[in-house]
């Protein structure tokens, strides 16, 4: 079962990488770029009996390791079987 | 003294810490590989600097789940001393033995230079041989040294005198100029600067050795 975990920085946490990307975009002529936040996508391929089980499993993985909830939020999406 | 230095894949300052401990203590620390599940009887465990697991995912995140860290957590819970330097500090935050986390430097560049540190709390096993407010010169070498925690946590740290080292000139955007903090119980210290590399005349500065002398004399007492 394919599951996607999206990890994003919480609001209020400084994202220097996003700031650098925003700066570069403006430098390339993309005017009107107000803000950029960089996160990460983690794709998992896991054994699970159902979508719900896959989601629960991935959520436990995200809580244990994939995201640090001091600074990050995450969301779990079950893709195709 | 019974000291140990933990080595993860990608750790690279374990010899710096080990050589200093040996010089000050007269005997070598036990080197501990990350796959160990138990610790020998130790007074002090050092998590040295480096780039454990290539800094993948987040700095310190993978090391925090290494087999040996369960034993280090148990050692800390028994009141055993733990010292995390640079990557070791990042690991202690990911393990939640210390609050907060180390973010990417605010300017995105790797810091490799000497900084001035102010000793903010001398009532710890690691700093009792310093004078209150003493300024120590030591090198930093990090890309992720920008200490972050929410305001409530930062206020807590200040109130409990858990901020042990503060930068004179903030090199990375660190909240409240924090360079090193100790846990509430006072036995787990994490700091970004490499005091082990400011510990003999050839280094250019020697005040870093005082932290190690402090902790070794504490254990002798």
XYZ file of N, CA and C in Angstrom, chain A:
243
model
N 0.856 -1.194 0.000
C 0.000 0.000 0.000
C 0.889 1.240 0.000
N 0.620 2.187 -0.918
C 1.423 3.413 -1.007
C 0.776 4.497 -0.149
N 1.603 5.069 0.682
C 1.128 6.116 1.586
C 2.076 7.304 1.489
N 1.522 8.493 1.463
C 2.363 9.693 1.407
C 2.229 10.471 2.714
N 3.381 10.814 3.272
C 3.407 11.654 4.472
C 3.999 13.001 4.069
N 3.227 14.060 4.246
C 3.724 15.413 3.971
C 4.087 16.073 5.288
N 5.329 16.541 5.356
C 5.818 17.177 6.586
C 6.070 18.646 6.289
N 5.449 19.508 7.062
C 5.611 20.957 6.854
C 6.009 21.624 8.160
N 6.734 22.726 8.051
C 7.089 23.482 9.255
C 5.842 24.149 9.811
N 5.726 24.152 11.124
C 4.607 24.843 11.761
C 4.685 26.335 11.448
N 3.535 27.003 11.462
C 3.516 28.453 11.307
C 4.297 29.067 12.460
N 5.049 30.091 12.143
C 5.795 30.769 13.195
C 7.212 30.236 13.342
N 7.498 29.068 12.741
C 8.871 28.560 12.779
C 9.603 29.119 11.561
N 10.702 29.785 11.827
C 11.484 30.402 10.757
C 11.925 29.343 9.746
N 11.753 29.656 8.469
C 12.172 28.733 7.414
C 13.203 29.424 6.522
N 14.464 29.401 6.931
C 15.490 30.114 6.150
C 15.629 29.567 4.732
N 15.386 28.260 4.572
C 15.456 27.659 3.243
C 14.366 28.255 2.341
N 13.149 28.360 2.890
C 12.051 28.963 2.142
C 12.348 30.405 1.763
N 12.961 31.122 2.710
C 13.310 32.527 2.444
C 14.316 32.620 1.293
N 15.301 31.712 1.292
C 16.313 31.726 0.238
C 15.675 31.396 -1.115
N 14.747 30.449 -1.119
C 14.068 30.082 -2.367
C 13.223 31.260 -2.868
N 12.518 31.920 -1.942
C 11.700 33.088 -2.324
C 12.582 34.160 -2.954
N 13.727 34.380 -2.341
C 14.665 35.388 -2.828
C 15.123 35.033 -4.250
N 15.424 33.739 -4.453
C 15.896 33.290 -5.768
C 14.794 33.444 -6.820
N 13.552 33.139 -6.435
C 12.438 33.261 -7.382
C 12.256 34.705 -7.825
N 12.340 35.615 -6.855
C 12.221 37.037 -7.204
C 13.367 37.429 -8.131
N 14.560 36.881 -7.842
C 15.724 37.148 -8.684
C 15.532 36.645 -10.113
N 14.741 35.597 -10.272
C 14.464 35.044 -11.605
C 13.357 35.811 -12.325
N 12.810 36.807 -11.658
C 11.789 37.625 -12.291
C 10.369 37.255 -11.916
N 10.223 36.291 -11.011
C 8.864 35.949 -10.542
C 8.455 36.949 -9.470
N 7.947 38.068 -9.912
C 7.571 39.103 -8.949
C 6.281 38.680 -8.246
N 6.044 39.249 -7.104
C 4.816 38.928 -6.388
C 4.927 37.669 -5.553
N 6.127 37.121 -5.393
C 6.300 35.979 -4.485
C 6.372 36.526 -3.068
N 5.368 36.244 -2.279
C 5.315 36.830 -0.935
C 6.035 35.970 0.081
N 5.888 34.671 -0.051
C 6.461 33.795 0.976
C 6.605 32.400 0.387
N 7.640 31.692 0.805
C 7.823 30.300 0.397
C 8.119 29.478 1.650
N 7.458 28.363 1.792
C 7.751 27.437 2.892
C 8.151 26.107 2.254
N 9.269 25.558 2.687
C 9.752 24.295 2.135
C 9.469 23.179 3.131
N 8.836 22.122 2.656
C 8.588 20.963 3.503
C 9.170 19.737 2.843
N 8.711 18.565 3.267
C 9.172 17.365 2.564
C 8.057 16.347 2.441
N 8.165 15.554 1.378
C 7.213 14.487 1.124
C 7.924 13.156 1.287
N 7.333 12.268 2.060
C 7.918 10.948 2.281
C 6.924 9.919 1.770
N 7.339 9.122 0.779
C 6.452 8.086 0.235
C 6.804 6.745 0.837
N 5.809 6.084 1.364
C 6.003 4.789 1.998
C 5.282 3.718 1.179
N 5.883 2.547 1.145
C 5.186 1.393 0.564
C 5.113 0.359 1.681
N 3.948 0.149 2.235
C 3.832 -0.693 3.434
C 2.758 -1.763 3.265
N 2.946 -2.840 3.996
C 1.915 -3.875 4.035
C 0.816 -3.429 4.991
N -0.423 -3.471 4.547
C -1.533 -3.123 5.423
C -2.803 -3.794 4.910
N -3.686 -4.159 5.833
C -4.895 -4.896 5.470
C -5.956 -3.979 4.876
N -5.884 -2.696 5.215
C -6.905 -1.769 4.725
C -6.326 -0.366 4.670
N -7.027 0.541 3.991
C -6.612 1.940 3.950
C -6.497 2.515 5.361
N -7.476 2.189 6.175
C -7.481 2.733 7.542
C -6.272 2.243 8.329
N -5.931 0.958 8.136
C -4.777 0.406 8.851
C -3.492 1.053 8.359
N -3.410 1.277 7.032
C -2.223 1.917 6.459
C -2.053 3.324 7.021
N -3.177 4.030 7.100
C -3.131 5.406 7.589
C -2.692 5.447 9.052
N -3.237 4.515 9.810
C -2.895 4.489 11.240
C -1.421 4.161 11.440
N -0.952 3.194 10.653
C 0.446 2.780 10.730
C 1.382 3.936 10.371
N 1.080 4.622 9.270
C 1.919 5.732 8.819
C 1.883 6.888 9.823
N 0.731 7.083 10.439
C 0.616 8.149 11.442
C 1.527 7.850 12.636
N 1.583 6.551 13.012
C 2.476 6.179 14.116
C 3.931 6.388 13.724
N 4.255 6.076 12.456
C 5.631 6.286 11.973
C 5.995 7.769 11.979
N 5.046 8.592 11.563
C 5.305 10.035 11.513
C 5.526 10.587 12.905
N 4.728 10.108 13.855
C 4.845 10.584 15.224
C 6.169 10.138 15.848
N 6.577 8.910 15.528
C 7.781 8.360 16.149
C 9.060 8.926 15.550
N 9.059 9.153 14.228
C 10.332 9.496 13.579
C 10.228 10.533 12.467
N 9.229 10.389 11.588
C 9.276 11.149 10.336
C 9.116 12.645 10.542
N 8.365 13.048 11.567
C 8.192 14.470 11.851
C 8.567 14.740 13.300
N 9.094 15.919 13.561
C 9.331 16.350 14.940
C 8.283 17.404 15.259
N 7.337 17.041 16.113
C 6.177 17.909 16.313
C 6.477 19.147 17.133
N 7.737 19.318 17.563
C 8.126 20.604 18.158
C 8.067 21.694 17.081
N 8.423 21.323 15.856
C 8.503 22.339 14.796
C 7.705 21.981 13.547
N 7.237 20.728 13.453
C 6.624 20.294 12.204
C 5.210 19.757 12.396
N 4.369 19.950 11.369
C 3.076 19.286 11.272
C 3.197 18.240 10.171
N 2.303 17.254 10.204
C 2.329 16.287 9.106
C 0.904 15.890 8.738
N 0.757 15.420 7.496
C -0.530 14.844 7.093
C -0.237 13.547 6.353
N -1.154 12.596 6.466
C -0.981 11.273 5.873
C -2.069 11.060 4.814
N -1.647 10.666 3.621
C -2.597 10.384 2.543
C -2.343 8.972 2.013
N -3.382 8.151 1.994
C -3.252 6.817 1.408
C -3.459 6.943 -0.098
N -2.460 6.490 -0.876
C -2.537 6.576 -2.334
C -3.148 5.270 -2.863
N -2.616 4.721 -3.916
C -3.200 3.497 -4.481
C -2.804 2.273 -3.664
N -3.552 1.195 -3.819
C -3.242 -0.055 -3.125
C -1.975 -0.674 -3.708
